[in-house]
CSV table of C-alpha atoms in Angstrom, one decimal:
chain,number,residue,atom,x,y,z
A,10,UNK,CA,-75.3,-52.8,-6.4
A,11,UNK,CA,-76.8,-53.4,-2.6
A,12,UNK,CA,-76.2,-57.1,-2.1
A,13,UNK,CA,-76.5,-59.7,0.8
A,14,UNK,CA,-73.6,-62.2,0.7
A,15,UNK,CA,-73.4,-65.8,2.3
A,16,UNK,CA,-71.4,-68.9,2.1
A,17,UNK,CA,-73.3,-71.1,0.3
A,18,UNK,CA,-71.6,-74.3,1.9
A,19,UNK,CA,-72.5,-76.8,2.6
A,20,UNK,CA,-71.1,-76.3,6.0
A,21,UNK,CA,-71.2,-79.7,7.9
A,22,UNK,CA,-70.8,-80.1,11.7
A,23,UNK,CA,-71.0,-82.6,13.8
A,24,UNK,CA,-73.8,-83.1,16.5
A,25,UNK,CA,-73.4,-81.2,19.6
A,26,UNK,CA,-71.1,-78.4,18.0
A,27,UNK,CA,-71.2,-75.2,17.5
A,28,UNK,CA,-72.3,-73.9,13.8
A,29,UNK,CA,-71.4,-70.3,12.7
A,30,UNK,CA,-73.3,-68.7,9.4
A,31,UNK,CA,-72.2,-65.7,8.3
A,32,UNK,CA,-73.4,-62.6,6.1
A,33,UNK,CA,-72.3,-59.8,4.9
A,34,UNK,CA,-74.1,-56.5,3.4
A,35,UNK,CA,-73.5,-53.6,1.6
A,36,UNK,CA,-75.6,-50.9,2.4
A,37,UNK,CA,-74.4,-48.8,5.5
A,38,UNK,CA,-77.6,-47.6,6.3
A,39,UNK,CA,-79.2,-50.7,7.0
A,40,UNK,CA,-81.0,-51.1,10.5
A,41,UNK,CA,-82.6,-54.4,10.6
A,42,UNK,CA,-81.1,-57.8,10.0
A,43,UNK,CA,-83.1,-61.1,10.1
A,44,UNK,CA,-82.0,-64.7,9.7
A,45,UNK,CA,-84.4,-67.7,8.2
A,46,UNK,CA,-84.5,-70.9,8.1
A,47,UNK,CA,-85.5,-73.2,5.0
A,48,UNK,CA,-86.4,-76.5,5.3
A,49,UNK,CA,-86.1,-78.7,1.7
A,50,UNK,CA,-89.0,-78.4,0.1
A,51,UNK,CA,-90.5,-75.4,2.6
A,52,UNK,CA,-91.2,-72.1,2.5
A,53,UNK,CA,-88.6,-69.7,4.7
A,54,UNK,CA,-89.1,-69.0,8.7
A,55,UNK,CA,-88.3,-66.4,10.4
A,56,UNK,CA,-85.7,-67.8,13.8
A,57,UNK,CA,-84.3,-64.5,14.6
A,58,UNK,CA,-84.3,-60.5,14.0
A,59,UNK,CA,-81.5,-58.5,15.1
A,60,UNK,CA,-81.6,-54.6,14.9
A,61,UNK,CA,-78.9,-53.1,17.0
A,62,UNK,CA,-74.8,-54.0,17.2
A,63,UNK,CA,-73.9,-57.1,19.9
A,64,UNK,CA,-75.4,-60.6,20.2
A,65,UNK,CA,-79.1,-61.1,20.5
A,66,UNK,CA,-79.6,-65.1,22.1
A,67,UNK,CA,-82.8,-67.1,22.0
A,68,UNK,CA,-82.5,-70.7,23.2
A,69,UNK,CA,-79.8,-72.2,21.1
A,70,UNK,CA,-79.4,-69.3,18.6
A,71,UNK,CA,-77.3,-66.3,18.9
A,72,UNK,CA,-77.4,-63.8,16.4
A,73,UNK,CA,-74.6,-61.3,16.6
A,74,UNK,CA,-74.5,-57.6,14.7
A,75,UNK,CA,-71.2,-55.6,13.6
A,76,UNK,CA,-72.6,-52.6,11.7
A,77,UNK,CA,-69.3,-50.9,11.4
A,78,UNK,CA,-68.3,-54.2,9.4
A,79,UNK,CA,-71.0,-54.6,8.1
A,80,UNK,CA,-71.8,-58.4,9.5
A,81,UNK,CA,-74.0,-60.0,11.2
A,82,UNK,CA,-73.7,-64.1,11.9
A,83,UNK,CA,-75.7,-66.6,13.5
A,84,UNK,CA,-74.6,-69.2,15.7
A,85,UNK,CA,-76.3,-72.9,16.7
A,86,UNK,CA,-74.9,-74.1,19.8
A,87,UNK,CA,-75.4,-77.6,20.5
A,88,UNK,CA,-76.2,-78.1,16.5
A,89,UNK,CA,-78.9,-81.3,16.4
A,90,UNK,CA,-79.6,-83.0,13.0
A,91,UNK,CA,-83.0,-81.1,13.0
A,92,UNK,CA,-81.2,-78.0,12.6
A,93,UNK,CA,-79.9,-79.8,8.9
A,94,UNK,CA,-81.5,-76.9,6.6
A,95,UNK,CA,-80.8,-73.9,4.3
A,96,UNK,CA,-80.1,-70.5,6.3
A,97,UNK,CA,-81.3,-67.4,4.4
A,98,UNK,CA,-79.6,-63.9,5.9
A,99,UNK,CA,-81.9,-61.2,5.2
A,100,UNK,CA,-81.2,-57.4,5.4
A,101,UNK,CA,-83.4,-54.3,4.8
A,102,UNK,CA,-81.7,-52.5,2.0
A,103,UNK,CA,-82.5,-49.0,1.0
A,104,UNK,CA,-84.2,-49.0,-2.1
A,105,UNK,CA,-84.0,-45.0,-2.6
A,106,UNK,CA,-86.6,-42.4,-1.5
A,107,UNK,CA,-86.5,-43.3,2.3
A,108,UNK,CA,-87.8,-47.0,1.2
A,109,UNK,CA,-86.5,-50.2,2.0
A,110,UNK,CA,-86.3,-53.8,0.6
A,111,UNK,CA,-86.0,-56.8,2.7
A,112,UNK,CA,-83.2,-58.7,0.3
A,113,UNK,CA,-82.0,-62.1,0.9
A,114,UNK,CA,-79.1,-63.6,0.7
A,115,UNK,CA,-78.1,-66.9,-1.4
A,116,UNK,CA,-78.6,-68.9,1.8
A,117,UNK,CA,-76.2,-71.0,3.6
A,118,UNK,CA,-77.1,-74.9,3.8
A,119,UNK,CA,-76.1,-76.8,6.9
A,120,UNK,CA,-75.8,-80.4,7.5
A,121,UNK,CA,-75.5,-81.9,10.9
A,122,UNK,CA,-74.4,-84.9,11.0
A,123,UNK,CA,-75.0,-87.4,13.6
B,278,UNK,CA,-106.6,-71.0,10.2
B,279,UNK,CA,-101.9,-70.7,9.6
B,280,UNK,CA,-101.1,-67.5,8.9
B,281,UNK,CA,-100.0,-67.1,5.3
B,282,UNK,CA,-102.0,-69.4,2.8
B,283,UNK,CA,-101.1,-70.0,-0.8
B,284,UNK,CA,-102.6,-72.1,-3.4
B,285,UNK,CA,-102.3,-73.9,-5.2
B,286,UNK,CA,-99.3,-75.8,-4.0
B,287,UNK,CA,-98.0,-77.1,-7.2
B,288,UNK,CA,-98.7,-76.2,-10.8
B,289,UNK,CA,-98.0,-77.9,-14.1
B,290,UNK,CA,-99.3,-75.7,-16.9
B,291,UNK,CA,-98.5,-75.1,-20.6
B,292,UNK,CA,-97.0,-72.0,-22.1
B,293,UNK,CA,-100.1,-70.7,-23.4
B,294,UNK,CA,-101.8,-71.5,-20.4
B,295,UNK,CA,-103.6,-68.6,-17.9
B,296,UNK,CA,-103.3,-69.7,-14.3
B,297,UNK,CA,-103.4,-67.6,-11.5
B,298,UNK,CA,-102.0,-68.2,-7.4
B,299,UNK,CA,-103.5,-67.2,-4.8
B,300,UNK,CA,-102.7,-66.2,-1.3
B,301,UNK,CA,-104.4,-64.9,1.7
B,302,UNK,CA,-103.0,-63.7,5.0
B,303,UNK,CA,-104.8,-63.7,8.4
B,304,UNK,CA,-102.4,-62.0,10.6
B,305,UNK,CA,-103.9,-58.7,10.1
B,306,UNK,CA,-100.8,-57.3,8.1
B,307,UNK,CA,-100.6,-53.9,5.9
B,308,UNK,CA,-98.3,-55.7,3.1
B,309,UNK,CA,-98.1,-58.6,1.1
B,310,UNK,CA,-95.4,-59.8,-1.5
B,311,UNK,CA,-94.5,-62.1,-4.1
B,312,UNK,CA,-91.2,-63.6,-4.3
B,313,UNK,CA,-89.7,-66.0,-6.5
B,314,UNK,CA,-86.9,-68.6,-5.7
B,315,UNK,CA,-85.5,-70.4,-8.3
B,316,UNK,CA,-82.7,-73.1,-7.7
B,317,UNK,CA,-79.5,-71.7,-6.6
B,318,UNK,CA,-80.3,-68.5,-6.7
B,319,UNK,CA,-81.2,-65.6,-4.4
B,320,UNK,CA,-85.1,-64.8,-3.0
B,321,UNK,CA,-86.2,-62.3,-5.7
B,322,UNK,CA,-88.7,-59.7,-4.5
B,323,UNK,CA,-91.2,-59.2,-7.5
B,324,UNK,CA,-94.3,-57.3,-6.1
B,325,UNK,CA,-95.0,-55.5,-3.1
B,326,UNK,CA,-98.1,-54.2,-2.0
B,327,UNK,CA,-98.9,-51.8,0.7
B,328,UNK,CA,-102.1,-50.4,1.8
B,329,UNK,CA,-103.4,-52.4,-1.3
B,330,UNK,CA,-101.1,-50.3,-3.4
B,331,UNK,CA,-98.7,-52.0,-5.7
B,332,UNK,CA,-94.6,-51.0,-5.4
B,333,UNK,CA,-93.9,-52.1,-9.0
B,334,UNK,CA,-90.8,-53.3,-9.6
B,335,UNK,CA,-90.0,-53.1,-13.0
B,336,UNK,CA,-88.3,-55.8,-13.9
B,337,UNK,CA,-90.3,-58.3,-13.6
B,338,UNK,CA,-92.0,-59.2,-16.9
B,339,UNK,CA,-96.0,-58.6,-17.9
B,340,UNK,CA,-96.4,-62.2,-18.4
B,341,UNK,CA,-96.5,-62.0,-14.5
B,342,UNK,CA,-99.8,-59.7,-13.6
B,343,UNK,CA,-100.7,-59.2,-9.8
B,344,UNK,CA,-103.7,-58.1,-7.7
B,345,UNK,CA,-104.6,-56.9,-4.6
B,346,UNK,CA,-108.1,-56.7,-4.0
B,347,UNK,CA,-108.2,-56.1,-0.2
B,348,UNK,CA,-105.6,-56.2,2.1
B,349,UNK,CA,-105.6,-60.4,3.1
B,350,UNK,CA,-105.8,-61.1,-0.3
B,351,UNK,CA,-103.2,-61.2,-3.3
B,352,UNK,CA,-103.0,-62.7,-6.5
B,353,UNK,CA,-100.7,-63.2,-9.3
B,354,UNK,CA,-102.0,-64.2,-12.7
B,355,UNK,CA,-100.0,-66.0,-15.1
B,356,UNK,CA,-100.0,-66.3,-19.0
B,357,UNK,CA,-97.6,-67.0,-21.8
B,358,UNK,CA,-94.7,-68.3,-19.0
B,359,UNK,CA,-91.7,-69.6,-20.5
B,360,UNK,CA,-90.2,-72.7,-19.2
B,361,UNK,CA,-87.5,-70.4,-17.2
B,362,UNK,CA,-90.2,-69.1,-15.1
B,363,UNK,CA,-90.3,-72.7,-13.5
B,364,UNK,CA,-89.9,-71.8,-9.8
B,365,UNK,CA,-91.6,-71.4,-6.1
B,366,UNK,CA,-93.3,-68.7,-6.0
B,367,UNK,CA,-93.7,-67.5,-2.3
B,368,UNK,CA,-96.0,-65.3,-0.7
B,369,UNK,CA,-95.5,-63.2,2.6
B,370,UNK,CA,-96.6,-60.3,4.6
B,371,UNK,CA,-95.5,-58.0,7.0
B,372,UNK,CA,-96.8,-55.6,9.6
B,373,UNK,CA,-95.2,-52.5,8.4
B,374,UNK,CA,-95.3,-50.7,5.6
B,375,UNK,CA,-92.4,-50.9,3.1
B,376,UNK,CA,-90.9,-48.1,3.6
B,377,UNK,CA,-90.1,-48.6,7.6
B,378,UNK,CA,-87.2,-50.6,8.0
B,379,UNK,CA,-88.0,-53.0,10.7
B,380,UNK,CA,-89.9,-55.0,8.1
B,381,UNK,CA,-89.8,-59.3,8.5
B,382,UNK,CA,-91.6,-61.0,6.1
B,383,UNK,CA,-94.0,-64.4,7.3
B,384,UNK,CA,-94.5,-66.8,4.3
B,385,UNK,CA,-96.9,-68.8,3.1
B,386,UNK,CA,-96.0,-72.6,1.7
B,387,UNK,CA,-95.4,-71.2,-1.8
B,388,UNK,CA,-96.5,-72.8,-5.0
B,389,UNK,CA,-94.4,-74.9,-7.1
B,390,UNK,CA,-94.2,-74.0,-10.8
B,391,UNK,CA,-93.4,-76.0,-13.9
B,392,UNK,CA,-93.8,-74.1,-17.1
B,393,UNK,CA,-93.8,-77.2,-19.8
């Protein structure tokens, strides 16, 4: 079965360091890779998309691709306790017939802690 | 006007109540979807539509009834829900059909569900 696999944590860090969130995936073929965040109580936001192997940075987030591994991670430099919220790794998965299926992961919650 | 609308954003309702959520999207978009997110468990995807045609996936039960009339618009009606169908539901689109694979989903504030 084509799966999306996180840590579900909590991961805690301390503010000012450096969090690292990481996903795995199943399906080889997979070409585009997406990380959300989700607030308690919200719906999911789109933070960052990734779609080809090597880091991607925007501001404080870095998301970084390994397709032969099949991995991709996100990382939060200089964590603040605004960034305290559930991370959902999200991967398009084939689906069969040349269709794809965004699929989520179990999510990753983060706490930082002042 | 955000971008993905639902509504309502919470609903109590009995099991042999019909209810029905709504969404509308205004970031011209060719897909919507409905997903459900129950605690500790993954984002399910439970309908897609593209082009105003549905993607059915079949294992989501017919207590659970979508529909599309245009593309900014999607619905999914509700009857007979068991108390396990408690959940957000959350509604998204996207500006590429399914079956490209750069697809990222926008969502709406989803609607919170209690089946009593």
């Amino acid at each position: 079965q084509k799966e999306v696999e996180q840590n579900s944590g909590p991961l805690s860090v301390p503010e000012g360091a450096i969090a690292s969130l990481n996903c795995t995936y199943s399906d080889r073929g997979s070409q585009s890779f997406f990380w959300y965040r989700q607030y308690s109580g919200k719906s999911p936001e789109l933070i960052m998309s990734i779609y080809s192997n090597g880091d991607k940075e925007d501001g404080r987030f870095t998301a970084q691709l390994n397709k032969a591994s099949q991995y991709v991670s996100l990382l939060i430099r200089d964590s603040q306790p605004s960034d305290s919220a559930t991370y959902l790794c999200a991967v398009n998965l084939s689906s069969g017939a040349g269709s794809y299926q965004l699929t989520f992961g179990k999510g990753t919650k983060l706490s930082v802690i002042p | 006007e955000t971008g993905v609308t639902q509504t309502p954003r919470h609903l109590v309702m009995g099991m042999t109540n019909k209810k029905s959520l709504k969404c509308e999207q205004h970031l011209g978009h060719n897909a919507m979807y409905w997903y459900k997110q129950s605690a500790k468990k993954p984002l399910e995807l439970m309908f897609v539509y593209s082009l105003e045609e549905r993607v059915e996936n079949n294992s989501v039960p017919s207590r659970f009834s979508p529909e599309c009339p245009n593309s900014s618009h999607l619905f999914l009606h509700l009857h007979t829900l068991q108390p396990e169908d408690s959940a957000l539901y959350l509604c998204a689109s996207s500006q590429d059909s399914p079956g490209r694979m750069n697809t990222e989903a926008f969502f709406g504030q989803g609607t919170r569900l209690t089946v009593v």
